[in-house]
Amino acid sequence: MNETKLKSYKEIINSPLVVLNGIGRKRAELFGKMGVSSVGDLTDHFPRAYQNRGNVRLLNEAESGLACSFMLTVATVPRTARLKNRMEITKFRAFDESGRVEICFFNSRFAEKVFDVGQTWRFWGRIAKGRNGLTMTAPVYERADIPGTRLPDLVPVYPSTAGLTQSVIADAVKSAFGLIGDRAPEEIIPPELMLRTGVPDRMTAYRFVHFPQTVREAQEGRRYFALREIFEFVLAIRVTRSSRNRGTPPSLRKVSVGPYLEKLGFTLTGAQKRSVDEILNDMTAKGHPMMRLLSGDVGSGKTAVAGAAAYVCAAGGYQCALMAPTEILAAQHYGKLSPIFEKLGLKTALLTGGLKESEKKRVREGIASGETDVVIGTHALISKNTFFARPGLTIIDEQHRFGVIQRACVAENTGEKTTPHVLVMSATPIPRTMGLVMFGELSHSVLDELPPGRQEIKTYCVDFGYTERLDDFIRKQVSEGGRVYVVCPAIEREKDPEDLLSVDSLDQEKTELHYAVEEYERLKESLGEISVGLVHGRMKAAEKDGVMELFASGKIQVLVSTTVIEVGVDVPEATLMIIENAERFGLATLHQLRGRVGRGKKKSFCILVSDSKGENAVKRLGVMKDCSDGFRIAEFDLQQRGPGDYLPDRGYARQHGESAAPLLADVDMLRESEKSVSGILDSDPDLSAHPALREAAGEIAGKNERLLQ
Ligand code: ADP
Ligand code: MG
């Protein structure tokens, strides 16, 4: 087809997959299952790892069962024989300088035509040692003796789906880049930003990601996409912020917060008082609508502060929406706040998915008519089809992801021309650097003080030599009525280890992994009487809940798990948290995990177990040991691992999987992007001179909206 000659980059990437050689309707459908439906989707379908085929062994060095590469010359003509069970086997012999091997393929008569005597191929597969010598069944094969071409050492391993082989995907990717040729898209990242952060240009980055010569190239390629994501993120948040800044804030009647504080039942901490003052100042000042972040560790008392803001808004004549991430949290807030508000004469409603349709409708009518003063519910319910008569304040609880925040800030579902105030609350301490980008100078309130009576959790770092002593410590805690968490980074040993290289790891050292399933078996054996449970991400929700309940009620005393317990569990009797392979986790995760203990009156402990000698790992674990301040931990983590945890999900820069692989995005990218975007917006506030940037900012807003639904 010669028509492609005239096409632009954009036209090509928007074309359906069937324009590629070898992709018909059937295969296109399979790709569709992975969300890959256009040529552009395919170029953005990144390998999840790379297989190292450069590690070529001689036949006499082969360890049986372990897959690796061999350079072999074909010695005999392939012959096909018919087996009893209607199978066919095609066999031939091949050799290298150290020995020979029989290679077989099943039901692959075409192999007769592939291999000719005298050719050299690179075979990748497992060697079996049998009575009649070595055999290799169904290896991967690549012609290795074509003059002028060199086989790449690294072969991408793509996310796949049943029916699509790696080679079909890889060929499709090659064909896509063949079509694109030397066309390139318009670059929206300013050139000096690319220069300062040292990333390759986009087409080079694609080449590095899909066809790397070295691991380093694969990483370099990904850095471009990380920068792009961060740049777009900063751009979109700044555009949202500046358009909000131009909006008219609601004109609240001035009321005192005193009556609310009297009904609260406790005195605010100094940090809470300061935060309430900052928020009320923003809400009553003339100027622009508030966009403020309130962050504080779990238990620092954010709800009471949010309540003060809601009260001042509602008593001042406007409506307040309080959005929580889960129904349970929404119900909890409602349970705490509505009795206070009702006593103060404010009408409060709960809007959750669990309500009957007719009830939801009634609640929404109350909001639309203006009768309801405060509505508490989940993000999704409040942001969709919910119209406010007099929107004054939107509070978003437990959110540090930009997509959700931005969606709430745009808030076009309002009946008025005013732009409501926004307060975002998060227990994932958002580091200062990040807060600055998202909320700007002076709009970050911090609860850096816990309400009285909380105790610090003693943290220790040990190596696996301590396993027996730790078992004793578990027995001691349990005999004193405590309960114990044991967290492992992975569920189960992979049955089929391949020679995979991940590009996401910061420490190149490899520590031995500890698996939840094995640790569970070991502890059951070692702890005898004590009952041990297991939860992990591959279990069904109902199963998980069942085990969690047994742990909460004390029928299980030791719970082995993966990070599934990171959020939302509250077992006050838990006094000991043991984290194995602690070097594998991000600090934010370690901090959240540690927060699962120390919730009752008893002294609590967190033990980080690691054999790692890596410089970064040792530093990170040291920070955990010496520091219980979530903000300092988050700031350190941001410096080391980059800002990926705060970006919209599903990004290039984000890690995949359960444990915390470090990211290739870094804080410098964030700072440099912020500088660059500020410079552009200063001279061109509505981006009228930068149409491509304007379009990008709009597209990201749309993407985030989709993520919410
Ligand atoms: P978070 O910041 O994690 O959302 P909460 O708002 O749920 O924390 O508060 C945790 C607990 O501390 C609640 O039971 C709350 O009533 C209590 N609390 C909050 N502020 C104070 C205070 N100043 N004095 C005593 N208890 C407080
Ligand atoms: Mg809370």
XYZ file of C-alpha atoms and ligand atoms in Angstrom:
737
model
C 0.000 0.000 0.000
C 1.577 3.158 -1.147
C -1.049 5.523 0.170
C 0.729 5.636 3.538
C 3.482 7.596 1.880
C 1.491 10.780 2.093
C 0.263 10.372 5.614
C 1.349 12.522 8.529
C 2.579 11.176 11.850
C -0.776 11.925 13.412
C -2.722 10.132 10.700
C -0.549 7.069 11.070
C -0.812 6.782 14.824
C -4.568 7.255 14.616
C -4.909 4.452 12.066
C -6.404 1.136 13.162
C -3.995 -1.766 13.693
C -5.142 -3.595 10.562
C -2.999 -1.224 8.462
C 0.041 -3.118 9.805
C 1.511 -6.120 8.018
C 0.446 -9.338 9.670
C -2.437 -7.839 11.620
C -5.860 -8.915 10.475
C -9.239 -8.503 12.135
C -8.731 -11.411 14.544
C -5.387 -10.228 15.864
C -6.590 -6.646 16.022
C -9.379 -7.840 18.296
C -6.884 -9.557 20.593
C -4.832 -6.368 20.796
C -8.070 -4.549 21.539
C -8.435 -6.641 24.691
C -5.296 -4.984 26.019
C -6.593 -1.539 25.136
C -4.408 -1.356 22.027
C -6.548 -0.370 19.080
C -4.530 2.135 17.053
C -0.978 2.248 15.771
C -0.291 4.952 18.379
C -1.561 2.690 21.166
C 0.886 0.063 19.963
C 3.876 2.405 19.972
C 2.913 3.217 23.559
C 2.567 -0.438 24.528
C 5.838 -0.643 26.448
C 7.731 -3.813 27.333
C 7.281 -4.849 30.936
C 10.803 -6.246 31.014
C 13.592 -7.383 28.716
C 14.868 -10.860 28.244
C 18.610 -11.145 28.239
C 19.534 -13.284 25.250
C 23.031 -11.907 25.071
C 24.041 -14.327 27.753
C 25.058 -17.122 25.345
C 26.217 -20.423 26.889
C 27.989 -23.420 25.461
C 26.006 -26.641 25.434
C 28.311 -28.279 27.934
C 27.759 -25.394 30.374
C 23.992 -25.625 30.213
C 22.232 -26.136 33.499
C 19.229 -28.271 32.900
C 15.905 -26.511 33.368
C 17.337 -23.013 33.107
C 16.525 -21.070 29.979
C 19.379 -19.401 28.141
C 20.790 -18.743 24.682
C 22.919 -21.038 22.515
C 24.603 -20.338 19.179
C 24.096 -23.538 17.220
C 24.736 -24.736 13.715
C 22.174 -27.018 12.093
C 23.726 -30.481 11.528
C 20.935 -32.592 10.045
C 17.916 -32.072 7.800
C 14.743 -31.677 9.882
C 12.470 -34.715 9.615
C 8.887 -35.049 10.760
C 7.485 -38.197 12.338
C 3.896 -39.011 13.242
C 3.258 -39.943 16.876
C 0.487 -42.198 18.212
C -1.650 -39.429 19.641
C -2.073 -37.721 16.258
C 0.810 -35.434 17.091
C 3.718 -34.737 14.810
C 7.276 -34.177 15.883
C 9.870 -32.402 13.762
C 13.481 -33.045 14.820
C 17.015 -32.193 13.824
C 20.434 -32.036 15.379
C 22.571 -28.963 15.954
C 25.966 -28.368 17.517
C 28.395 -25.861 18.912
C 32.089 -26.249 19.738
C 31.306 -28.043 22.991
C 28.707 -30.610 21.958
C 25.458 -31.424 20.247
C 21.767 -31.313 20.990
C 18.567 -32.607 19.463
C 16.023 -29.889 18.773
C 12.333 -30.794 18.507
C 9.142 -28.999 17.651
C 5.643 -30.440 17.981
C 3.026 -30.018 15.273
C 5.266 -27.619 13.417
C 5.902 -29.288 10.088
C 6.834 -25.852 8.697
C 10.068 -26.113 10.693
C 11.315 -28.439 7.965
C 11.436 -25.441 5.696
C 12.944 -23.057 8.233
C 16.212 -24.756 9.099
C 18.889 -25.688 6.581
C 22.017 -27.661 7.317
C 24.981 -25.379 7.889
C 23.016 -22.341 9.084
C 23.722 -20.830 12.480
C 20.840 -19.778 14.700
C 20.509 -18.363 18.156
C 18.227 -20.660 20.111
C 16.744 -19.625 23.422
C 15.231 -22.278 25.623
C 15.773 -24.985 28.204
C 18.083 -27.936 27.803
C 16.988 -31.332 29.074
C 19.565 -34.045 29.754
C 18.285 -37.482 28.800
C 19.680 -40.964 28.215
C 20.343 -40.149 24.589
C 22.021 -36.835 25.257
C 20.762 -33.280 25.303
C 17.405 -32.162 23.913
C 15.730 -28.823 23.583
C 12.007 -28.585 22.873
C 10.335 -25.694 21.065
C 13.077 -23.113 21.589
C 12.811 -19.531 20.379
C 15.028 -19.163 17.292
C 16.661 -16.257 15.456
C 18.950 -16.504 12.423
C 22.416 -15.502 13.609
C 24.588 -15.696 10.498
C 23.179 -12.985 8.267
C 26.051 -10.730 7.288
C 25.763 -7.134 8.451
C 23.168 -7.782 11.149
C 23.784 -8.373 14.786
C 21.140 -9.920 17.013
C 20.114 -7.671 19.872
C 21.024 -8.894 23.350
C 17.840 -7.575 24.898
C 14.498 -8.798 23.685
C 11.437 -6.945 24.904
C 8.820 -8.841 26.874
C 5.473 -7.181 26.252
C 2.342 -7.308 28.344
C 0.304 -9.859 26.470
C -3.002 -11.660 26.364
C -4.055 -15.209 25.481
C -3.615 -15.869 21.773
C -0.970 -13.209 21.180
C 2.622 -14.386 21.226
C 5.586 -12.170 22.025
C 6.830 -12.430 18.466
C 3.492 -11.297 16.996
C 3.544 -8.274 19.280
C 7.193 -7.515 18.579
C 6.662 -7.820 14.814
C 3.631 -5.551 14.990
C 5.662 -2.958 16.910
C 8.442 -3.136 14.334
C 5.955 -2.781 11.528
C 4.398 0.255 13.267
C 7.764 2.019 13.465
C 8.424 0.970 9.879
C 5.264 2.799 8.819
C 6.136 5.861 10.837
C 9.583 5.948 9.265
C 11.352 9.180 10.021
C 8.208 11.166 10.735
C 8.074 12.676 14.202
C 5.314 14.387 16.162
C 5.393 18.014 17.147
C 7.244 18.167 20.476
C 5.375 19.934 23.258
C 8.184 19.776 25.796
C 10.245 22.941 25.425
C 13.707 22.092 24.037
C 15.607 23.739 26.875
C 13.696 21.615 29.377
C 14.742 18.477 27.514
C 18.288 19.719 27.477
C 18.371 20.558 31.172
C 16.955 17.179 32.192
C 19.098 15.339 29.675
C 16.427 13.169 28.053
C 16.627 11.915 24.452
C 14.163 13.153 21.836
C 10.891 11.348 21.479
C 11.611 9.091 18.527
C 14.969 8.078 19.983
C 13.172 7.387 23.239
C 10.742 5.085 21.456
C 13.629 3.257 19.822
C 15.399 2.902 23.167
C 12.296 1.552 24.859
C 11.331 -0.976 22.186
C 14.702 -1.939 20.735
C 17.369 -1.199 23.353
C 20.975 -2.294 22.974
C 21.555 -1.997 26.708
C 19.500 -1.717 29.882
C 20.803 1.804 30.219
C 19.223 2.724 26.872
C 15.908 1.270 27.951
C 16.075 3.446 31.048
C 17.072 6.554 29.116
C 14.098 6.016 26.818
C 11.722 5.771 29.708
C 13.094 8.964 31.220
C 11.789 10.881 28.227
C 8.286 9.564 28.808
C 8.559 10.243 32.511
C 9.512 13.850 31.773
C 6.668 14.174 29.327
C 4.198 12.947 31.887
C 5.505 15.273 34.559
C 5.534 18.229 32.206
C 1.933 17.587 31.175
C 0.963 17.139 34.791
C 2.474 20.450 35.821
C 0.976 22.169 32.813
C -2.534 20.890 33.453
C -2.495 21.660 37.157
C -1.147 25.169 36.529
C -3.747 25.877 33.859
C -6.487 24.702 36.203
C -5.056 26.765 39.025
C -4.775 29.922 37.025
C -8.273 29.613 35.581
C -9.591 29.066 39.113
C -7.686 32.096 40.302
C -9.595 34.204 37.828
C -12.958 32.908 39.159
C -15.201 34.715 41.646
C -15.236 33.163 45.127
C -18.553 32.669 46.946
C -19.310 35.618 49.208
C -19.803 33.946 52.548
C -21.569 35.725 55.355
C -19.053 36.192 58.147
C -19.760 33.762 60.986
C -17.784 32.676 64.026
C -16.515 29.110 64.160
C -16.992 29.154 67.966
C -20.321 27.265 68.129
C -18.847 24.385 66.123
C -15.735 24.150 68.303
C -17.892 24.073 71.449
C -19.782 21.029 70.214
C -16.624 19.164 69.164
C -15.928 17.512 72.535
C -12.171 18.208 72.596
C -9.784 21.115 72.285
C -7.982 21.527 68.984
C -4.237 20.963 68.936
C -2.058 23.935 68.073
C -1.592 22.616 64.548
C -5.336 22.168 64.092
C -5.991 25.732 65.322
C -3.410 27.136 62.947
C -4.856 25.189 60.026
C -8.424 26.284 60.788
C -7.234 29.911 60.856
C -5.444 29.544 57.532
C -8.463 27.955 55.890
C -10.974 30.471 57.243
C -8.714 33.305 56.148
C -8.673 31.993 52.587
C -12.414 31.467 52.562
C -13.343 34.921 53.789
C -10.636 36.958 52.076
C -11.655 38.889 49.012
C -9.749 37.788 45.970
C -9.750 34.327 44.521
C -11.288 31.006 45.533
C -9.297 28.889 47.956
C -7.316 25.918 46.739
C -5.611 24.536 49.804
C -3.996 21.310 50.845
C -4.361 20.040 54.405
C -1.967 17.236 55.093
C -1.287 15.318 58.234
C -0.450 11.799 59.267
C -3.136 9.257 59.973
C -4.818 10.233 63.227
C -3.668 13.849 63.221
C -7.292 15.037 63.254
C -8.037 16.312 59.770
C -11.765 15.608 60.045
C -12.232 18.115 62.850
C -10.497 20.786 60.744
C -12.610 19.924 57.700
C -15.703 20.185 59.885
C -14.764 23.740 60.859
C -14.466 24.743 57.209
C -17.760 23.035 56.338
C -19.483 24.783 59.211
C -18.263 28.245 58.272
C -19.306 27.669 54.668
C -22.781 26.342 55.470
C -23.530 28.797 58.252
C -22.304 31.510 55.893
C -25.051 30.682 53.431
C -23.424 28.259 50.955
C -23.334 24.508 50.491
C -20.435 22.216 51.278
C -19.591 18.859 49.681
C -17.294 16.448 51.537
C -15.980 13.712 49.255
C -14.369 10.538 50.612
C -12.649 7.747 48.679
C -14.748 4.915 50.085
C -18.272 4.400 51.356
C -16.966 3.306 54.746
C -15.028 6.544 55.195
C -17.993 8.626 54.006
C -20.252 6.913 56.520
C -17.656 7.468 59.257
C -17.462 11.197 58.520
C -21.212 11.436 58.402
C -21.468 9.655 61.743
C -19.035 12.103 63.347
C -20.105 15.380 61.765
C -23.849 15.205 61.191
C -24.833 15.134 64.909
C -22.785 18.298 65.447
C -24.130 20.059 62.361
C -27.734 19.112 63.067
C -27.443 20.566 66.566
C -26.231 23.773 64.951
C -29.251 23.853 62.660
C -27.525 22.706 59.430
C -29.119 20.099 57.235
C -26.667 17.262 56.495
C -27.099 14.396 54.020
C -25.197 11.211 53.153
C -24.874 10.181 49.502
C -23.382 6.731 48.889
C -23.765 3.973 46.326
C -25.413 1.743 48.909
C -28.538 3.936 48.992
C -31.626 2.906 47.054
C -32.090 4.740 43.756
C -35.132 6.555 45.130
C -33.145 7.732 48.156
C -30.232 8.920 46.038
C -32.698 10.880 43.972
C -34.190 12.456 47.090
C -30.749 13.439 48.413
C -29.791 14.951 45.052
C -33.034 16.927 44.974
C -32.231 18.336 48.413
C -28.823 19.458 47.112
C -30.217 20.954 43.914
C -32.984 22.835 45.716
C -30.498 24.235 48.229
C -32.295 22.698 51.177
C -29.287 20.549 52.130
C -26.370 22.474 53.608
C -23.709 19.799 53.826
C -23.511 16.613 51.763
C -21.053 13.823 52.559
C -20.403 11.003 50.100
C -17.980 9.289 47.739
C -16.077 11.145 44.986
C -17.905 9.460 42.168
C -21.359 10.102 43.529
C -20.842 13.720 44.292
C -19.033 14.589 41.091
C -21.520 12.888 38.745
C -25.045 14.261 38.188
C -25.024 16.175 41.416
C -25.941 19.823 41.022
C -25.541 22.356 43.744
C -27.810 25.359 44.208
C -25.175 27.393 46.096
C -21.795 25.622 45.926
C -19.372 27.133 48.417
C -16.778 24.549 49.371
C -15.619 21.172 48.101
C -13.579 19.072 50.541
C -11.746 16.074 49.133
C -10.578 13.566 51.724
C -7.629 11.163 51.414
C -6.560 12.237 48.006
C -3.098 12.868 46.724
C -3.689 11.962 43.122
C -3.852 14.789 40.736
C -6.649 13.441 38.523
C -9.273 13.415 41.197
C -8.186 16.725 42.634
C -8.234 18.437 39.283
C -11.658 17.065 38.461
C -13.041 18.475 41.673
C -11.352 21.809 41.069
C -12.883 22.220 37.656
C -16.362 21.638 39.133
C -18.472 22.691 36.217
C -21.578 21.112 37.678
C -22.515 24.158 39.671
C -25.582 26.288 39.346
C -23.788 29.572 39.846
C -21.065 31.585 38.270
C -18.977 31.527 41.412
C -16.074 29.104 41.755
C -16.266 27.110 45.002
C -13.392 26.910 47.465
C -11.478 23.627 47.449
C -9.805 21.904 50.392
C -7.842 18.710 49.736
C -6.893 16.450 52.639
C -4.300 13.726 52.553
C -2.578 11.402 54.973
C -0.064 10.394 52.345
C 2.130 13.279 53.270
C 2.490 15.289 50.117
C 6.050 16.594 50.150
C 6.557 20.332 50.074
C 8.037 20.303 46.596
C 5.008 18.500 45.254
C 2.542 20.619 47.208
C 4.127 23.733 45.743
C 3.524 22.549 42.219
C -0.021 21.486 42.869
C -1.251 24.215 45.150
C 1.216 27.047 44.848
C 2.979 29.053 47.498
C 1.228 29.612 50.854
C -1.608 27.142 50.448
C -0.408 24.154 52.344
C -1.624 23.604 55.904
C 0.178 20.943 57.856
C -0.968 19.001 60.907
C 2.461 18.244 62.291
C 1.260 17.475 65.798
C -0.731 14.487 66.962
C -3.593 14.839 69.473
C -2.400 14.074 73.033
C -1.926 10.489 74.240
C -0.487 8.866 71.121
C 2.761 6.960 71.398
C 5.706 6.538 69.128
C 6.406 3.173 67.515
C 9.870 1.794 68.220
C 11.540 0.852 64.924
C 14.483 -1.536 64.439
C 16.436 -2.703 61.381
C 17.797 -6.273 61.436
C 18.966 -8.862 58.913
C 17.553 -12.324 58.273
C 20.043 -13.800 60.736
C 17.510 -12.651 63.343
C 14.701 -14.905 62.130
C 14.729 -17.177 65.199
C 14.903 -14.306 67.639
C 12.029 -12.644 65.799
C 9.960 -15.798 66.143
C 10.586 -15.611 69.898
C 9.561 -11.979 69.897
C 6.334 -12.884 68.076
C 5.594 -15.531 70.753
C 6.201 -12.983 73.479
C 3.913 -10.363 71.931
C 1.143 -12.896 71.389
C 1.450 -14.299 74.924
C 0.924 -10.753 76.211
C -2.272 -10.414 74.186
C -0.786 -8.621 71.201
C -1.217 -9.372 67.522
C 1.414 -9.426 64.826
C 1.633 -8.477 61.158
C 4.299 -10.031 58.940
C 4.525 -8.353 55.524
C 6.377 -9.842 52.533
C 7.037 -8.165 49.185
C 5.792 -11.004 46.983
C 3.148 -13.695 47.073
C 4.658 -16.858 45.664
C 7.821 -18.016 43.945
C 7.372 -17.829 40.177
C 7.276 -21.329 38.778
C 9.105 -20.374 35.650
C 11.962 -17.983 36.221
C 13.138 -16.329 33.055
C 16.238 -14.290 32.625
C 14.315 -11.035 32.902
C 15.841 -7.631 33.411
C 13.661 -4.987 34.915
C 14.491 -1.410 34.045
C 12.816 0.009 37.106
C 15.279 -0.891 39.787
C 17.462 1.679 41.425
C 19.683 -0.672 43.361
C 21.184 -3.116 40.925
C 21.939 -5.553 43.712
C 19.636 -8.547 43.985
C 18.497 -9.575 47.440
C 16.787 -12.871 47.973
C 13.033 -12.457 47.953
C 10.819 -13.689 50.758
C 7.405 -14.938 49.764
C 4.206 -14.612 51.786
C 3.061 -18.163 51.057
C 6.385 -19.697 52.177
C 6.680 -17.460 55.216
C 3.143 -18.435 56.221
C 4.052 -22.148 56.064
C 7.289 -21.561 57.961
C 5.622 -19.573 60.741
C 2.795 -22.082 61.151
C 5.442 -24.736 61.727
C 7.614 -22.610 63.999
C 4.887 -21.025 66.124
C 3.004 -24.240 66.949
C -0.036 -23.293 69.046
C -0.328 -19.768 67.744
C -2.752 -19.427 64.853
C -1.395 -17.868 61.701
C -3.381 -16.444 58.763
C -2.525 -15.372 55.249
C -3.887 -12.633 52.972
C -2.614 -11.512 49.608
C -3.712 -9.694 46.495
C -4.612 -12.803 44.546
C -7.304 -13.851 47.005
C -10.952 -12.953 46.421
C -12.219 -9.925 48.338
C -14.594 -12.030 50.454
C -11.790 -14.437 51.391
C -9.536 -11.531 52.366
C -12.255 -9.921 54.452
C -12.870 -13.245 56.178
C -9.227 -13.612 57.242
C -9.046 -9.940 58.267
C -12.080 -10.413 60.485
C -10.516 -13.441 62.184
C -7.406 -11.345 62.827
C -9.426 -8.404 64.144
C -11.377 -10.680 66.502
C -8.216 -12.429 67.727
C -8.963 -15.888 66.334
C -5.866 -15.405 64.216
C -2.948 -13.841 66.076
C -0.296 -13.586 63.394
C -1.196 -12.326 59.943
C 1.184 -12.893 57.047
C 0.394 -10.680 54.084
C 1.543 -8.612 51.156
C 0.918 -4.870 51.112
C -2.824 -5.424 50.711
C -3.121 -4.415 54.357
C -1.602 -1.004 53.703
C -4.864 0.878 53.828
C -8.019 0.720 55.828
C -7.326 -1.857 58.520
C -7.672 -0.902 62.117
C -6.771 -3.514 64.727
C -5.907 -1.754 68.002
C -4.471 -4.963 69.559
C -1.725 -5.165 66.926
C 1.609 -4.377 68.573
C 4.223 -5.748 66.193
C 4.814 -5.123 62.506
C 7.538 -7.156 60.816
C 8.398 -6.159 57.248
C 10.562 -8.610 55.295
C 12.752 -7.422 52.421
C 12.050 -3.924 53.644
C 14.471 -2.612 50.986
C 11.905 -3.464 48.352
C 9.302 -1.024 49.579
C 8.964 2.700 49.133
C 9.213 4.738 52.302
C 5.651 5.992 52.022
C 4.499 2.381 52.013
C 6.736 1.485 54.950
C 5.368 4.441 56.862
C 1.761 3.489 56.129
C 2.481 -0.109 57.118
C 4.074 1.006 60.367
C 0.951 3.047 61.081
C -1.022 -0.217 61.333
C 0.415 -0.768 64.826
C 0.504 1.520 67.841
C -3.232 2.170 67.654
C -3.977 0.877 71.129
C -2.531 1.528 74.584
C 0.317 -1.021 74.403
C 3.875 -0.300 73.382
C 4.317 -1.172 69.710
C 7.213 -2.151 67.478
C 8.110 -2.132 63.819
C 10.934 -4.369 62.617
C 12.445 -3.897 59.189
C 14.186 -7.056 58.021
C 16.678 -6.749 55.201
C 19.913 -8.305 54.026
C 20.522 -5.435 51.650
C 23.931 -3.758 51.692
C 22.976 -1.334 48.918
C 23.782 2.260 49.744
C 20.306 3.566 48.919
C 18.543 0.816 50.802
C 20.644 1.290 53.917
C 19.985 5.032 53.839
C 16.255 4.557 53.359
C 15.854 2.094 56.197
C 17.936 4.364 58.411
C 15.482 7.173 57.772
C 12.613 4.909 58.829
C 14.397 3.955 62.017
C 15.234 7.493 63.047
C 12.183 9.342 61.884
C 8.497 9.019 62.619
C 7.534 12.213 60.831
C 5.626 11.268 57.696
C 6.529 14.544 55.976
C 10.229 14.192 56.348
C 9.954 10.612 55.183
C 7.906 11.641 52.157
C 10.352 14.388 51.229
C 13.263 11.969 51.426
C 11.326 9.435 49.344
C 10.548 12.061 46.725
C 14.226 12.924 46.433
C 15.187 9.296 46.027
C 12.368 7.780 44.041
C 10.796 10.659 42.192
C 7.241 11.970 42.046
C 5.504 9.012 40.377
C 3.319 8.239 43.386
C 1.461 11.500 42.906
C 0.872 11.323 39.191
C -2.336 10.047 37.648
C -2.459 6.278 37.630
C -1.673 4.296 34.517
C 1.246 6.511 33.553
C 4.481 5.689 31.836
C 6.360 6.854 34.852
C 4.419 4.775 37.278
C 5.547 1.448 38.479
C 3.566 -1.685 37.905
C 2.877 -4.465 40.307
C 2.639 -4.686 43.990
C 5.974 -3.912 45.517
C 7.636 -0.609 45.154
C 10.100 -0.416 42.308
C 11.779 2.974 42.146
C 10.830 5.241 39.327
C 12.842 6.757 36.598
C 11.225 10.121 37.027
C 13.034 12.434 39.373
C 12.508 15.528 41.424
C 14.650 17.617 39.110
C 12.204 16.896 36.324
C 9.462 18.221 38.542
C 11.331 21.387 39.508
C 12.517 22.075 35.996
C 9.039 21.489 34.576
C 7.543 23.867 37.116
C 10.063 26.564 36.146
C 9.450 26.008 32.483
C 5.634 26.057 32.744
C 5.738 29.149 34.969
C 7.836 30.914 32.361
C 5.388 30.071 29.594
C 2.278 31.011 31.579
C 3.821 34.301 32.747
C 4.149 35.517 29.202
C 1.112 33.727 27.761
C -1.477 33.101 30.539
C -4.166 31.483 28.391
C -1.683 29.737 26.061
C -3.127 31.477 23.008
C 0.349 31.596 21.512
C 0.952 27.898 22.326
C -1.896 25.970 20.693
C -0.213 22.562 21.070
C 0.246 23.099 24.803
C -3.309 24.305 25.123
C -4.588 21.201 23.450
C -2.391 18.979 25.637
C -3.661 20.593 28.841
C -7.248 20.006 27.717
C -6.557 16.417 26.728
C -5.080 15.616 30.111
C -8.098 17.059 31.871
C -10.292 14.777 29.749
C -8.118 11.745 30.459
C -8.326 12.344 34.172
C -12.051 12.618 33.990
C -12.228 9.220 32.354
C -10.047 7.758 35.070
C -12.623 8.776 37.637
C -15.515 6.946 36.039
P -7.222 11.804 60.288
O -6.331 12.981 60.233
O -6.485 10.527 60.103
O -8.407 11.938 59.366
P -9.218 11.865 62.310
O -9.773 13.166 61.926
O -10.001 10.652 61.945
O -7.743 11.726 61.775
O -8.931 11.875 63.869
C -8.443 10.748 64.558
C -9.044 10.651 65.944
O -8.525 11.675 66.775
C -10.539 10.825 65.944
O -11.094 9.860 66.806
C -10.744 12.226 66.458
O -11.970 12.373 67.121
C -9.581 12.400 67.403
N -9.136 13.792 67.546
C -8.956 14.675 66.557
N -8.497 15.854 67.030
C -8.358 15.689 68.359
C -7.930 16.554 69.437
N -7.533 17.800 69.194
N -7.927 16.046 70.667
C -8.329 14.775 70.925
N -8.752 13.923 69.972
C -8.775 14.364 68.709
Mg -9.357 10.962 57.839
